[in-house]
Amino acid sequence: MPAFSLLQINDTLIVDRSLDPQFRRGDRVATINGVAAADYLKYGYGDRHTIPTALMNRCYYSQAVERFRIGLERDSQQLTVETAGQPARQAIFALNKAEETDANIRTYADAGAGYIAIPAFFPNNNRLIRIIRKAITDFKKQGLRNVILDLRRNPGGNGHAFDELLSIFIDKPVVDYCTGQRVKVSKEAMQYYDFLTEEQSGQMVELPETEYVRSFETNPKMYVGGMNCYVLVSRDTGSIAASFVNMLQYHGAAQLVGEPLLHNALKYGEVLEGRTLHPSQLAESCVSMVEIDECTRRDDGYIVPDIAIPYVAAEYLTGRDAVLEKLLKTIKGAC
């Protein structure tokens, strides 16, 4: 695959991070192997962050080539770059690793703000929780009064120690989490829930309260107060990451900043492994079988930011993080 990741803004593809020095952050990708970027986007899902082969894979598996010829626009100049790319697994791992280690904790003294990027959640979040809490405590010691959590790239992961994580931010003894859950009845679901019957197959059935968590207690020792919390979100913030930011907003612990989450960001639950759909599809598939009605500020369940900052392609062609810069400007104005 071409060894760079992409930022997708409407019909524009922009190089976000590159392992190949031929490509720079802010380059606009116009064509790949003679196919216009707009044609690839017809087969995409509108992900804010993606990689070239994710788009090409959906367009007749057209990433199966030896070399890539990529048309770019850089500083208003047109150029063409050829590359053999790198092995996909290796490149994806390296890009993700670079993202994780790219100054994910830093300060902006002129805005009185500390910044923490949370790119994913893990099967064991204990280390992540310790890092986040220590960083916020250090910000306070430095005299900073604002903390920015960046979950724009966070697709979710695992909800392990979710109560401990929220305890850092929410000063309440009990956190209301959801109003109900439903399961889609199938042979697979019957393996997990013995109260389901064959006659209910295909139906959505309400789960009894003994089968899920409606609310949970916090750990008061984890709470770190005295900070204004802002959370950067995007349409890619999903699954348990969507739950996390939703809980912060619903309980008044933070202001969400950025763009609305996808309409189904919270409609997920337990998952089952699925069969591959095509012999060349190497990744395992999965399907959700539980739907959760989380407590939200809106009756329709949408998560909408308190401070709306849309993505503008022209602003990202500079290679800067325009959404973050606008939030810092807003914080400075509030000081």
GROMACS .gro file of N, CA and C in nm, residues 52-146:
model
  285
   52PRO      N    1  -0.524   0.483   0.167
   52PRO     CA    2  -0.557   0.467   0.024
   52PRO      C    3  -0.617   0.331  -0.010
   53THR      N    4  -0.560   0.223   0.043
   53THR     CA    5  -0.608   0.091   0.004
   53THR      C    6  -0.746   0.060   0.059
   54ALA      N    7  -0.789   0.129   0.164
   54ALA     CA    8  -0.926   0.109   0.213
   54ALA      C    9  -1.025   0.155   0.108
   55LEU      N   10  -0.991   0.262   0.037
   55LEU     CA   11  -1.076   0.311  -0.071
   55LEU      C   12  -1.062   0.223  -0.195
   56MET      N   13  -0.939   0.187  -0.227
   56MET     CA   14  -0.914   0.109  -0.348
   56MET      C   15  -0.969  -0.032  -0.335
   57ASN      N   16  -0.969  -0.085  -0.213
   57ASN     CA   17  -1.019  -0.221  -0.190
   57ASN      C   18  -1.166  -0.232  -0.228
   58ARG      N   19  -1.241  -0.124  -0.205
   58ARG     CA   20  -1.384  -0.124  -0.235
   58ARG      C   21  -1.413  -0.094  -0.382
   59CYS      N   22  -1.309  -0.057  -0.453
   59CYS     CA   23  -1.325  -0.025  -0.595
   59CYS      C   24  -1.260  -0.137  -0.677
   60TYR      N   25  -1.326  -0.252  -0.682
   60TYR     CA   26  -1.280  -0.367  -0.759
   60TYR      C   27  -1.142  -0.417  -0.715
   61TYR      N   28  -1.113  -0.407  -0.584
   61TYR     CA   29  -0.985  -0.454  -0.531
   61TYR      C   30  -0.868  -0.399  -0.612
   62SER      N   31  -0.875  -0.272  -0.648
   62SER     CA   32  -0.777  -0.214  -0.740
   62SER      C   33  -0.644  -0.181  -0.675
   63GLN      N   34  -0.625  -0.218  -0.545
   63GLN     CA   35  -0.495  -0.195  -0.482
   63GLN      C   36  -0.395  -0.305  -0.515
   64ALA      N   37  -0.439  -0.410  -0.584
   64ALA     CA   38  -0.352  -0.524  -0.613
   64ALA      C   39  -0.263  -0.494  -0.733
   65VAL      N   40  -0.166  -0.404  -0.715
   65VAL     CA   41  -0.072  -0.364  -0.820
   65VAL      C   42   0.068  -0.359  -0.761
   66GLU      N   43   0.168  -0.357  -0.849
   66GLU     CA   44   0.307  -0.356  -0.802
   66GLU      C   45   0.354  -0.215  -0.769
   67ARG      N   46   0.305  -0.116  -0.841
   67ARG     CA   47   0.346   0.022  -0.816
   67ARG      C   48   0.223   0.113  -0.819
   68PHE      N   49   0.238   0.225  -0.752
   68PHE     CA   50   0.129   0.323  -0.745
   68PHE      C   51   0.178   0.455  -0.806
   69ARG      N   52   0.094   0.510  -0.891
   69ARG     CA   53   0.123   0.638  -0.954
   69ARG      C   54   0.020   0.737  -0.898
   70ILE      N   55   0.067   0.832  -0.820
   70ILE     CA   56  -0.023   0.918  -0.744
   70ILE      C   57  -0.008   1.064  -0.786
   71GLY      N   58  -0.118   1.123  -0.830
   71GLY     CA   59  -0.120   1.262  -0.867
   71GLY      C   60  -0.149   1.348  -0.746
   72LEU      N   61  -0.065   1.449  -0.722
   72LEU     CA   62  -0.077   1.534  -0.604
   72LEU      C   63  -0.089   1.680  -0.643
   73GLU      N   64  -0.146   1.756  -0.550
   73GLU     CA   65  -0.139   1.902  -0.557
   73GLU      C   66  -0.070   1.948  -0.430
   74ARG      N   67   0.042   2.020  -0.446
   74ARG     CA   68   0.120   2.069  -0.333
   74ARG      C   69   0.156   2.215  -0.357
   75ASP      N   70   0.116   2.301  -0.266
   75ASP     CA   71   0.143   2.445  -0.279
   75ASP      C   72   0.097   2.496  -0.415
   76SER      N   73  -0.024   2.453  -0.455
   76SER     CA   74  -0.087   2.495  -0.581
   76SER      C   75  -0.013   2.442  -0.705
   77GLN      N   76   0.082   2.351  -0.687
   77GLN     CA   77   0.153   2.290  -0.798
   77GLN      C   78   0.109   2.145  -0.815
   78GLN      N   79   0.099   2.101  -0.942
   78GLN     CA   80   0.062   1.964  -0.973
   78GLN      C   81   0.188   1.880  -0.990
   79LEU      N   82   0.191   1.761  -0.929
   79LEU     CA   83   0.304   1.672  -0.949
   79LEU      C   84   0.258   1.527  -0.940
   80THR      N   85   0.339   1.439  -0.994
   80THR     CA   86   0.308   1.296  -0.993
   80THR      C   87   0.421   1.222  -0.923
   81VAL      N   88   0.384   1.134  -0.831
   81VAL     CA   89   0.483   1.057  -0.755
   81VAL      C   90   0.455   0.909  -0.776
   82GLU      N   91   0.562   0.832  -0.804
   82GLU     CA   92   0.550   0.687  -0.816
   82GLU      C   93   0.614   0.621  -0.697
   83THR      N   94   0.552   0.516  -0.647
   83THR     CA   95   0.604   0.444  -0.532
   83THR      C   96   0.562   0.297  -0.538
   84ALA      N   97   0.647   0.211  -0.485
   84ALA     CA   98   0.611   0.070  -0.473
   84ALA      C   99   0.533   0.046  -0.344
   85GLY      N  100   0.530   0.147  -0.259
   85GLY     CA  101   0.459   0.132  -0.133
   85GLY      C  102   0.533   0.041  -0.037
   86GLN      N  103   0.463  -0.005   0.065
   86GLN     CA  104   0.519  -0.095   0.165
   86GLN      C  105   0.417  -0.205   0.195
   87PRO      N  106   0.462  -0.320   0.250
   87PRO     CA  107   0.365  -0.424   0.288
   87PRO      C  108   0.256  -0.364   0.377
   88ALA      N  109   0.132  -0.395   0.346
   88ALA     CA  110   0.019  -0.328   0.411
   88ALA      C  111   0.020  -0.342   0.563
   89ARG      N  112   0.037  -0.465   0.613
   89ARG     CA  113   0.034  -0.485   0.758
   89ARG      C  114   0.144  -0.404   0.826
   90GLN      N  115   0.262  -0.404   0.766
   90GLN     CA  116   0.376  -0.331   0.822
   90GLN      C  117   0.349  -0.181   0.821
   91ALA      N  118   0.295  -0.130   0.711
   91ALA     CA  119   0.270   0.014   0.699
   91ALA      C  120   0.162   0.060   0.796
   92ILE      N  121   0.053  -0.017   0.806
   92ILE     CA  122  -0.057   0.020   0.896
   92ILE      C  123  -0.009   0.021   1.040
   93PHE      N  124   0.070  -0.081   1.077
   93PHE     CA  125   0.124  -0.085   1.214
   93PHE      C  126   0.212   0.036   1.240
   94ALA      N  127   0.300   0.068   1.147
   94ALA     CA  128   0.392   0.180   1.166
   94ALA      C  129   0.319   0.315   1.171
   95LEU      N  130   0.216   0.331   1.088
   95LEU     CA  131   0.137   0.454   1.091
   95LEU      C  132   0.063   0.470   1.223
   96ASN      N  133   0.004   0.361   1.271
   96ASN     CA  134  -0.066   0.365   1.400
   96ASN      C  135   0.032   0.392   1.514
   97LYS      N  136   0.149   0.330   1.508
   97LYS     CA  137   0.249   0.350   1.612
   97LYS      C  138   0.297   0.494   1.614
   98ALA      N  139   0.317   0.551   1.495
   98ALA     CA  140   0.359   0.690   1.487
   98ALA      C  141   0.253   0.783   1.545
   99GLU      N  142   0.128   0.749   1.521
   99GLU     CA  143   0.018   0.830   1.575
   99GLU      C  144   0.015   0.824   1.727
  100GLU      N  145   0.039   0.705   1.782
  100GLU     CA  146   0.035   0.687   1.926
  100GLU      C  147   0.148   0.760   1.998
  101THR      N  148   0.262   0.774   1.931
  101THR     CA  149   0.379   0.833   1.997
  101THR      C  150   0.404   0.978   1.956
  102ASP      N  151   0.313   1.038   1.884
  102ASP     CA  152   0.333   1.173   1.830
  102ASP      C  153   0.287   1.278   1.931
  103ALA      N  154   0.365   1.300   2.037
  103ALA     CA  155   0.336   1.405   2.134
  103ALA      C  156   0.190   1.403   2.176
  104ASN      N  157   0.142   1.286   2.215
  104ASN     CA  158   0.002   1.273   2.253
  104ASN      C  159  -0.032   1.343   2.383
  105ILE      N  160   0.070   1.381   2.459
  105ILE     CA  161   0.050   1.463   2.577
  105ILE      C  162   0.140   1.586   2.563
  106ARG      N  163   0.079   1.703   2.559
  106ARG     CA  164   0.155   1.827   2.544
  106ARG      C  165   0.077   1.943   2.603
  107THR      N  166   0.140   2.058   2.611
  107THR     CA  167   0.075   2.175   2.671
  107THR      C  168   0.077   2.293   2.574
  108TYR      N  169  -0.022   2.379   2.591
  108TYR     CA  170  -0.032   2.505   2.518
  108TYR      C  171  -0.043   2.615   2.623
  109ALA      N  172   0.072   2.665   2.667
  109ALA     CA  173   0.077   2.758   2.780
  109ALA      C  174  -0.002   2.885   2.753
  110ASP      N  175   0.000   2.936   2.628
  110ASP     CA  176  -0.070   3.061   2.599
  110ASP      C  177  -0.221   3.046   2.609
  111ALA      N  178  -0.272   2.922   2.603
  111ALA     CA  179  -0.415   2.898   2.620
  111ALA      C  180  -0.445   2.839   2.757
  112GLY      N  181  -0.341   2.822   2.838
  112GLY     CA  182  -0.359   2.762   2.969
  112GLY      C  183  -0.417   2.622   2.960
  113ALA      N  184  -0.371   2.546   2.858
  113ALA     CA  185  -0.434   2.417   2.830
  113ALA      C  186  -0.333   2.305   2.819
  114GLY      N  187  -0.373   2.188   2.867
  114GLY     CA  188  -0.300   2.065   2.843
  114GLY      C  189  -0.377   1.980   2.744
  115TYR      N  190  -0.306   1.901   2.666
  115TYR     CA  191  -0.367   1.823   2.556
  115TYR      C  192  -0.332   1.676   2.574
  116ILE      N  193  -0.433   1.589   2.560
  116ILE     CA  194  -0.413   1.444   2.567
  116ILE      C  195  -0.489   1.380   2.452
  117ALA      N  196  -0.418   1.310   2.364
  117ALA     CA  197  -0.483   1.234   2.257
  117ALA      C  198  -0.506   1.092   2.304
  118ILE      N  199  -0.627   1.042   2.281
  118ILE     CA  200  -0.661   0.904   2.315
  118ILE      C  201  -0.701   0.834   2.185
  119PRO      N  202  -0.606   0.768   2.117
  119PRO     CA  203  -0.634   0.711   1.984
  119PRO      C  204  -0.716   0.583   1.986
  120ALA      N  205  -0.722   0.514   2.103
  120ALA     CA  206  -0.796   0.387   2.109
  120ALA      C  207  -0.813   0.346   2.254
  121PHE      N  208  -0.905   0.251   2.277
  121PHE     CA  209  -0.920   0.187   2.407
  121PHE      C  210  -0.881   0.040   2.391
  122PHE      N  211  -0.843  -0.023   2.503
  122PHE     CA  212  -0.775  -0.152   2.496
  122PHE      C  213  -0.843  -0.257   2.583
  123PRO      N  214  -0.810  -0.386   2.561
  123PRO     CA  215  -0.866  -0.491   2.646
  123PRO      C  216  -0.836  -0.470   2.794
  124ASN      N  217  -0.724  -0.403   2.823
  124ASN     CA  218  -0.692  -0.362   2.960
  124ASN      C  219  -0.655  -0.214   2.956
  125ASN      N  220  -0.743  -0.128   3.010
  125ASN     CA  221  -0.723   0.016   3.004
  125ASN      C  222  -0.655   0.073   3.129
  126ASN      N  223  -0.605  -0.012   3.217
  126ASN     CA  224  -0.548   0.037   3.343
  126ASN      C  225  -0.431   0.133   3.321
  127ARG      N  226  -0.341   0.097   3.232
  127ARG     CA  227  -0.225   0.183   3.205
  127ARG      C  228  -0.270   0.315   3.143
  128LEU      N  229  -0.363   0.308   3.049
  128LEU     CA  230  -0.414   0.429   2.985
  128LEU      C  231  -0.476   0.523   3.089
  129ILE      N  232  -0.553   0.467   3.182
  129ILE     CA  233  -0.619   0.547   3.284
  129ILE      C  234  -0.517   0.614   3.375
  130ARG      N  235  -0.412   0.540   3.412
  130ARG     CA  236  -0.306   0.600   3.495
  130ARG      C  237  -0.238   0.715   3.423
  131ILE      N  238  -0.212   0.697   3.294
  131ILE     CA  239  -0.145   0.801   3.215
  131ILE      C  240  -0.233   0.926   3.207
  132ILE      N  241  -0.362   0.907   3.179
  132ILE     CA  242  -0.453   1.021   3.166
  132ILE      C  243  -0.464   1.097   3.298
  133ARG      N  244  -0.483   1.024   3.406
  133ARG     CA  245  -0.499   1.091   3.536
  133ARG      C  246  -0.372   1.165   3.577
  134LYS      N  247  -0.256   1.102   3.557
  134LYS     CA  248  -0.129   1.167   3.591
  134LYS      C  249  -0.108   1.292   3.507
  135ALA      N  250  -0.141   1.285   3.378
  135ALA     CA  251  -0.123   1.400   3.291
  135ALA      C  252  -0.209   1.518   3.337
  136ILE      N  253  -0.334   1.491   3.371
  136ILE     CA  254  -0.423   1.598   3.416
  136ILE      C  255  -0.375   1.655   3.549
  137THR      N  256  -0.330   1.569   3.639
  137THR     CA  257  -0.276   1.616   3.768
  137THR      C  258  -0.152   1.704   3.744
  138ASP      N  259  -0.067   1.665   3.651
  138ASP     CA  260   0.052   1.745   3.618
  138ASP      C  261   0.012   1.879   3.558
  139PHE      N  262  -0.091   1.880   3.474
  139PHE     CA  263  -0.139   2.007   3.417
  139PHE      C  264  -0.179   2.103   3.530
  140LYS      N  265  -0.251   2.052   3.628
  140LYS     CA  266  -0.295   2.135   3.741
  140LYS      C  267  -0.176   2.191   3.817
  141LYS      N  268  -0.074   2.109   3.839
  141LYS     CA  269   0.045   2.154   3.911
  141LYS      C  270   0.117   2.265   3.835
  142GLN      N  271   0.104   2.264   3.701
  142GLN     CA  272   0.167   2.367   3.619
  142GLN      C  273   0.083   2.494   3.612
  143GLY      N  274  -0.033   2.492   3.676
  143GLY     CA  275  -0.119   2.609   3.676
  143GLY      C  276  -0.214   2.618   3.559
  144LEU      N  277  -0.222   2.510   3.480
  144LEU     CA  278  -0.315   2.507   3.367
  144LEU      C  279  -0.456   2.477   3.419
  145ARG      N  280  -0.555   2.537   3.356
  145ARG     CA  281  -0.692   2.518   3.402
  145ARG      C  282  -0.784   2.460   3.295
  146ASN      N  283  -0.726   2.422   3.181
  146ASN     CA  284  -0.804   2.363   3.073
  146ASN      C  285  -0.737   2.235   3.028
   0.00000   0.00000   0.00000
